[in-house]
Coordinates of C-alpha atoms in Angstrom, one line a residue:
M29 CA -80.2 28.2 -38.2
K30 CA -82.5 29.8 -35.7
V31 CA -86.1 30.4 -36.7
A32 CA -88.9 32.4 -35.0
I33 CA -92.6 32.4 -35.4
V34 CA -94.5 35.5 -34.4
G35 CA -98.2 34.8 -33.8
A36 CA -97.6 31.1 -33.0
S37 CA -101.0 30.5 -31.5
G38 CA -103.1 31.7 -34.5
A39 CA -104.3 29.5 -37.3
V40 CA -101.4 30.4 -39.6
G41 CA -98.9 30.1 -36.7
Q42 CA -100.1 26.6 -36.0
E43 CA -99.8 25.8 -39.7
F44 CA -96.2 27.0 -39.7
L45 CA -95.4 24.5 -37.0
R46 CA -96.9 21.6 -39.0
I47 CA -95.3 22.6 -42.3
L48 CA -91.8 23.2 -40.8
D49 CA -92.0 19.8 -39.3
Q50 CA -93.5 18.0 -42.4
R51 CA -90.9 19.6 -44.8
N52 CA -88.0 18.8 -42.4
F53 CA -87.1 22.5 -42.5
P54 CA -83.4 22.8 -41.5
M55 CA -83.0 24.6 -38.2
D56 CA -81.2 24.2 -34.9
E57 CA -83.6 26.2 -32.8
L58 CA -87.2 27.4 -32.9
V59 CA -88.5 30.2 -30.8
L60 CA -92.2 31.2 -30.6
F61 CA -93.7 34.6 -29.9
G62 CA -97.2 35.9 -29.1
S63 CA -99.3 38.4 -27.4
E64 CA -99.9 38.7 -23.7
R65 CA -102.9 36.4 -24.2
S66 CA -100.9 33.5 -25.7
A67 CA -97.6 34.0 -23.9
G68 CA -96.8 31.0 -21.7
T69 CA -98.7 28.6 -23.9
K70 CA -96.6 25.5 -24.8
Y71 CA -96.5 23.6 -28.1
M72 CA -94.7 20.4 -29.0
F73 CA -92.3 20.6 -32.0
R74 CA -90.1 17.6 -33.0
G75 CA -90.4 16.1 -29.6
K76 CA -89.6 19.2 -27.7
E77 CA -91.9 21.5 -25.7
I78 CA -91.6 25.2 -26.6
E79 CA -93.1 28.0 -24.6
V80 CA -94.5 31.0 -26.4
K81 CA -92.6 34.2 -25.3
L82 CA -94.2 37.6 -25.1
L83 CA -93.3 39.7 -28.1
Q84 CA -91.5 42.8 -26.9
D85 CA -89.2 45.5 -28.2
N86 CA -85.9 44.0 -26.9
D87 CA -83.0 41.8 -28.1
D88 CA -84.9 38.5 -28.4
F89 CA -84.3 38.4 -32.2
K90 CA -80.5 39.0 -31.9
D91 CA -79.6 35.5 -33.1
V92 CA -82.6 34.8 -35.3
D93 CA -82.0 34.1 -39.0
I94 CA -85.6 33.9 -40.3
A95 CA -88.7 35.2 -38.6
F96 CA -92.1 34.2 -39.9
T97 CA -94.7 36.8 -38.7
S98 CA -98.4 36.3 -38.8
A99 CA -99.9 38.5 -36.0
G100 CA -101.6 41.2 -38.0
A101 CA -100.5 44.3 -39.9
G102 CA -100.4 46.5 -36.8
T103 CA -98.1 44.1 -34.9
S104 CA -95.9 43.7 -38.0
K105 CA -95.5 47.5 -38.4
K106 CA -94.8 48.0 -34.7
F107 CA -92.2 45.3 -34.3
A108 CA -90.5 45.2 -37.8
D109 CA -87.5 47.1 -36.6
T110 CA -87.2 45.0 -33.5
I111 CA -87.3 41.8 -35.6
T112 CA -84.9 42.9 -38.3
R113 CA -82.5 45.0 -36.2
Y114 CA -79.8 42.3 -36.0
G115 CA -80.1 40.9 -39.5
A116 CA -83.1 38.5 -39.2
V117 CA -85.1 38.1 -42.5
M118 CA -88.7 38.9 -41.7
I119 CA -91.2 37.0 -43.9
D120 CA -94.4 38.8 -43.1
N121 CA -97.9 37.3 -43.7
S122 CA -99.8 40.5 -43.1
S123 CA -100.8 43.3 -45.5
A124 CA -98.4 45.8 -43.7
F125 CA -95.6 45.9 -46.3
R126 CA -97.0 44.3 -49.5
M127 CA -97.0 47.5 -51.5
D128 CA -93.9 49.0 -50.0
P129 CA -91.4 49.6 -52.9
D130 CA -88.5 48.4 -50.7
V131 CA -90.2 45.2 -49.7
P132 CA -90.4 42.3 -52.3
L133 CA -93.8 40.6 -52.6
V134 CA -93.0 37.0 -53.4
V135 CA -94.6 33.8 -54.7
P136 CA -91.7 31.4 -55.4
E137 CA -93.3 29.9 -58.5
C138 CA -93.5 33.4 -60.0
N139 CA -90.7 35.7 -58.8
A140 CA -88.5 33.9 -56.3
K141 CA -85.4 36.0 -57.2
D142 CA -87.2 39.2 -56.0
A143 CA -86.6 37.8 -52.4
L144 CA -82.9 38.4 -52.8
N145 CA -83.4 42.2 -53.0
R146 CA -84.8 43.3 -49.6
P147 CA -83.5 46.7 -48.5
R148 CA -85.5 46.6 -45.3
G149 CA -84.8 43.0 -44.4
I150 CA -88.5 42.2 -45.0
I151 CA -90.2 39.9 -47.5
A152 CA -94.0 40.2 -47.8
N153 CA -96.2 37.2 -48.3
P154 CA -99.1 38.1 -50.6
N155 CA -102.8 37.9 -50.0
C156 CA -104.1 34.3 -50.1
T157 CA -106.4 34.7 -53.1
T158 CA -103.6 36.5 -55.1
I159 CA -101.1 33.7 -54.3
M160 CA -103.3 31.0 -55.6
M161 CA -104.3 32.9 -58.7
V162 CA -100.8 33.9 -59.8
V163 CA -99.5 30.4 -59.4
C164 CA -101.9 29.5 -62.2
L165 CA -101.5 32.7 -64.2
Q166 CA -97.7 32.4 -64.5
P167 CA -97.6 29.4 -66.8
L168 CA -100.3 30.9 -69.0
E169 CA -98.4 34.2 -69.2
Q170 CA -95.5 32.2 -70.7
L171 CA -97.9 31.3 -73.6
S172 CA -99.2 34.7 -74.2
H173 CA -99.2 38.0 -72.3
I174 CA -102.2 38.4 -70.1
K175 CA -103.9 41.7 -70.6
R176 CA -106.9 41.5 -68.3
I177 CA -108.0 39.3 -65.4
R178 CA -111.5 39.0 -64.0
V179 CA -112.0 36.8 -61.0
A180 CA -114.7 35.9 -58.5
S181 CA -113.4 34.3 -55.3
Y182 CA -115.3 31.9 -53.0
Q183 CA -113.4 32.3 -49.8
S184 CA -113.8 30.0 -46.8
A185 CA -114.1 30.9 -43.1
S186 CA -110.5 30.1 -42.6
G187 CA -109.5 33.3 -44.3
A188 CA -110.7 35.2 -41.3
G189 CA -108.8 33.1 -38.8
A190 CA -109.3 30.3 -36.3
A191 CA -112.0 32.2 -34.4
A192 CA -113.9 32.7 -37.6
M193 CA -113.8 29.0 -38.4
A194 CA -115.1 28.3 -34.9
E195 CA -117.8 30.8 -35.3
L196 CA -119.1 29.2 -38.5
Q197 CA -119.3 25.8 -36.7
Q198 CA -121.0 27.5 -33.8
Q199 CA -123.6 29.1 -36.1
Y200 CA -124.6 25.8 -37.6
K201 CA -124.9 24.3 -34.1
E202 CA -127.0 27.3 -32.9
I203 CA -129.3 27.0 -36.0
I204 CA -129.9 23.3 -35.4
E205 CA -130.7 23.9 -31.8
N206 CA -132.9 26.9 -32.6
Q207 CA -130.8 29.3 -30.6
P208 CA -129.8 32.9 -31.4
V209 CA -127.0 33.0 -34.0
T210 CA -123.7 34.5 -32.9
V211 CA -122.3 37.0 -35.5
K212 CA -119.0 38.6 -34.5
K213 CA -116.3 37.7 -37.0
F214 CA -118.4 38.4 -40.2
P215 CA -120.7 41.4 -41.1
H216 CA -123.6 38.9 -41.4
Q217 CA -124.5 35.3 -40.6
L218 CA -122.3 33.1 -42.7
A219 CA -124.0 29.7 -42.1
Y220 CA -126.4 28.9 -45.0
N221 CA -125.3 32.1 -46.6
V222 CA -122.7 33.8 -48.8
I223 CA -121.4 37.4 -48.1
P224 CA -120.3 39.5 -51.1
Q225 CA -117.8 41.4 -48.9
I226 CA -114.3 40.6 -47.7
D227 CA -112.5 43.4 -45.8
V228 CA -113.7 47.0 -45.9
F229 CA -115.1 49.0 -48.9
Q230 CA -112.9 51.5 -50.7
P231 CA -114.0 54.8 -52.3
N232 CA -114.4 53.0 -55.7
D233 CA -116.8 50.5 -54.0
Y234 CA -114.4 47.6 -54.4
T235 CA -113.3 46.1 -51.1
K236 CA -109.7 46.2 -49.8
E237 CA -109.4 42.5 -50.6
E238 CA -110.4 43.0 -54.2
M239 CA -108.0 45.9 -54.6
K240 CA -105.2 43.7 -53.1
M241 CA -105.7 41.3 -56.0
Y242 CA -105.4 44.2 -58.5
H243 CA -102.2 45.7 -57.1
E244 CA -100.5 42.6 -55.8
T245 CA -100.8 40.7 -59.1
Q246 CA -99.1 43.5 -60.9
K247 CA -96.2 43.6 -58.4
I248 CA -95.6 39.9 -58.3
M249 CA -95.8 39.2 -62.0
H250 CA -94.2 42.5 -63.1
T251 CA -97.1 43.0 -65.4
D252 CA -99.5 45.7 -66.6
A253 CA -102.4 43.3 -66.5
K254 CA -105.5 44.8 -64.8
C255 CA -107.5 42.6 -62.4
S256 CA -111.1 43.1 -61.6
A257 CA -112.3 41.0 -58.6
T258 CA -115.4 40.2 -56.6
C259 CA -114.5 38.5 -53.4
V260 CA -117.2 36.5 -51.6
R261 CA -117.2 34.7 -48.3
V262 CA -118.8 31.3 -48.5
S263 CA -119.7 28.8 -45.8
S264 CA -117.0 26.2 -46.5
L265 CA -114.6 25.8 -43.5
R266 CA -111.2 25.6 -45.2
S267 CA -109.8 26.2 -48.7
H268 CA -110.6 29.1 -51.1
S269 CA -111.8 28.7 -54.6
E270 CA -111.8 31.1 -57.6
S271 CA -113.4 31.4 -61.0
V272 CA -110.9 33.2 -63.3
W273 CA -111.4 34.8 -66.7
I274 CA -108.3 36.0 -68.6
E275 CA -107.8 37.9 -71.9
T276 CA -104.5 37.3 -73.6
E277 CA -102.8 39.1 -76.5
E278 CA -102.9 35.9 -78.6
S279 CA -105.4 33.1 -78.3
I280 CA -104.4 30.2 -76.1
S281 CA -106.0 26.8 -76.9
V282 CA -107.5 24.7 -74.1
E283 CA -105.1 21.9 -74.9
D284 CA -102.0 24.2 -74.5
A285 CA -103.4 25.7 -71.3
R286 CA -103.9 22.3 -69.8
K287 CA -100.4 21.2 -70.8
A288 CA -98.9 24.3 -69.3
L289 CA -100.8 24.1 -66.1
A290 CA -100.2 20.3 -65.7
A291 CA -96.4 21.0 -66.0
A292 CA -96.4 24.1 -63.7
P293 CA -94.8 23.9 -60.2
G294 CA -97.3 24.1 -57.4
V295 CA -100.2 23.2 -59.7
T296 CA -102.2 20.0 -59.9
L297 CA -104.6 19.6 -62.9
R298 CA -108.0 18.0 -62.1
D299 CA -110.0 18.7 -65.2
D300 CA -112.3 15.9 -66.5
P301 CA -115.8 17.4 -66.7
A302 CA -117.2 14.4 -68.5
N303 CA -116.6 12.4 -65.3
L304 CA -117.4 15.3 -62.9
V305 CA -113.8 15.8 -62.0
Y306 CA -112.9 19.3 -60.9
P307 CA -111.3 20.8 -57.7
M308 CA -113.5 21.4 -54.6
P309 CA -112.6 22.8 -51.1
L310 CA -113.5 19.5 -49.4
E311 CA -110.8 17.8 -51.4
T312 CA -108.1 20.5 -51.4
A313 CA -108.1 21.3 -47.7
G314 CA -104.8 20.3 -46.2
L315 CA -103.0 19.9 -49.5
D316 CA -100.1 22.0 -50.8
D317 CA -100.8 22.5 -54.5
V318 CA -103.3 24.8 -56.2
Y319 CA -105.8 22.5 -58.0
V320 CA -107.2 23.7 -61.4
G321 CA -110.0 22.5 -63.5
R322 CA -113.0 23.6 -65.7
I323 CA -110.5 25.0 -68.3
R324 CA -112.4 26.2 -71.3
K325 CA -112.5 29.0 -73.9
D326 CA -114.3 32.1 -72.9
I327 CA -117.2 32.2 -75.4
A328 CA -117.6 35.9 -74.9
D329 CA -114.0 36.7 -75.8
D330 CA -112.0 35.3 -78.8
N331 CA -108.7 35.7 -76.8
G332 CA -110.3 34.6 -73.6
L333 CA -109.8 31.6 -71.3
T334 CA -111.5 30.7 -68.1
F335 CA -110.8 28.2 -65.4
W336 CA -111.6 27.2 -61.8
L337 CA -109.1 26.8 -59.0
S338 CA -109.2 25.6 -55.4
G339 CA -106.5 25.6 -52.7
D340 CA -105.8 25.6 -49.0
Q341 CA -105.8 29.2 -47.8
I342 CA -103.8 28.4 -44.7
R343 CA -101.2 26.3 -46.5
K344 CA -100.3 27.7 -50.0
G345 CA -102.3 30.8 -49.3
A346 CA -100.3 31.7 -46.2
A347 CA -97.8 29.5 -44.2
L348 CA -96.6 27.2 -47.0
N349 CA -95.8 30.1 -49.4
A350 CA -93.7 31.8 -46.6
V351 CA -91.8 28.6 -45.8
Q352 CA -91.1 28.1 -49.6
I353 CA -89.7 31.6 -49.6
A354 CA -87.4 30.7 -46.7
E355 CA -86.4 27.4 -48.4
Y356 CA -85.4 29.4 -51.5
L357 CA -83.3 31.8 -49.4
I358 CA -81.5 28.9 -47.8
R359 CA -80.7 27.4 -51.2
E360 CA -79.4 30.7 -52.4
E361 CA -77.5 31.2 -49.1
F362 CA -79.6 34.3 -48.5

């Protein structure tokens, strides 16, 4: 088994290295690829130093079985044919192919089998907020069909990459030192602030991030449910949170919802409001599961249920989900 990581120096690329090691992912060789800026950088993996190679249109992927790509949509589109030419399965973390009808969009807890039908040799990793939400929606869908979803996300700086995380820390330092505040990675200052915009606005005044949640949820869950989202950048460093309202065909009791979520793969229930127990980004950062709490009836909708979730955007929202896809492929012998 030969594995490649494209975009090895980025936040998600670094998380790939940690997760592959932590989960003892079966492989004989790991190769790393990056841009001209990161080529030549060396990283330790399982006691061995690996140098990042320059990503080029050549035969470097000839013997690669699985390639994890996280270098942006433009890079994924440009090098997809290069990566898959000799049979490598490309598990792509960008938005490049998510809505391509010939590319499965996979969250293993929801639709793992979709990964087996990949005409282009590509499997798309969904948007982070979508991944975490559908992991929680799937067990509720088994109780009663979900008709409508309304969600407000509270997304940390990590969603914009390692440089964005560094900028948030830098902003707090500059404010404390009474220095001009650096604003490059976000449309406004994020420190001591929230920004009700993630990605660019679309003609309907929703952002691209918000429309991803609409379309990706339908594709992953094979559902006609409509999702209306407001995505907000908040000044936490790592882990995203979401407040979710669902309307189902039949009423779901809070007790049944708790039981279903507690038993669901990839979900941990933290729901004890009497003792102030609910998920928070400070606690979920670095963890694998999506944590769920504040489960309650929607008092504005007889068939409504609402809950709160928090999960690590770089792990389950990105690298971990991709690795879980690869683990499923190995179990199924591709």
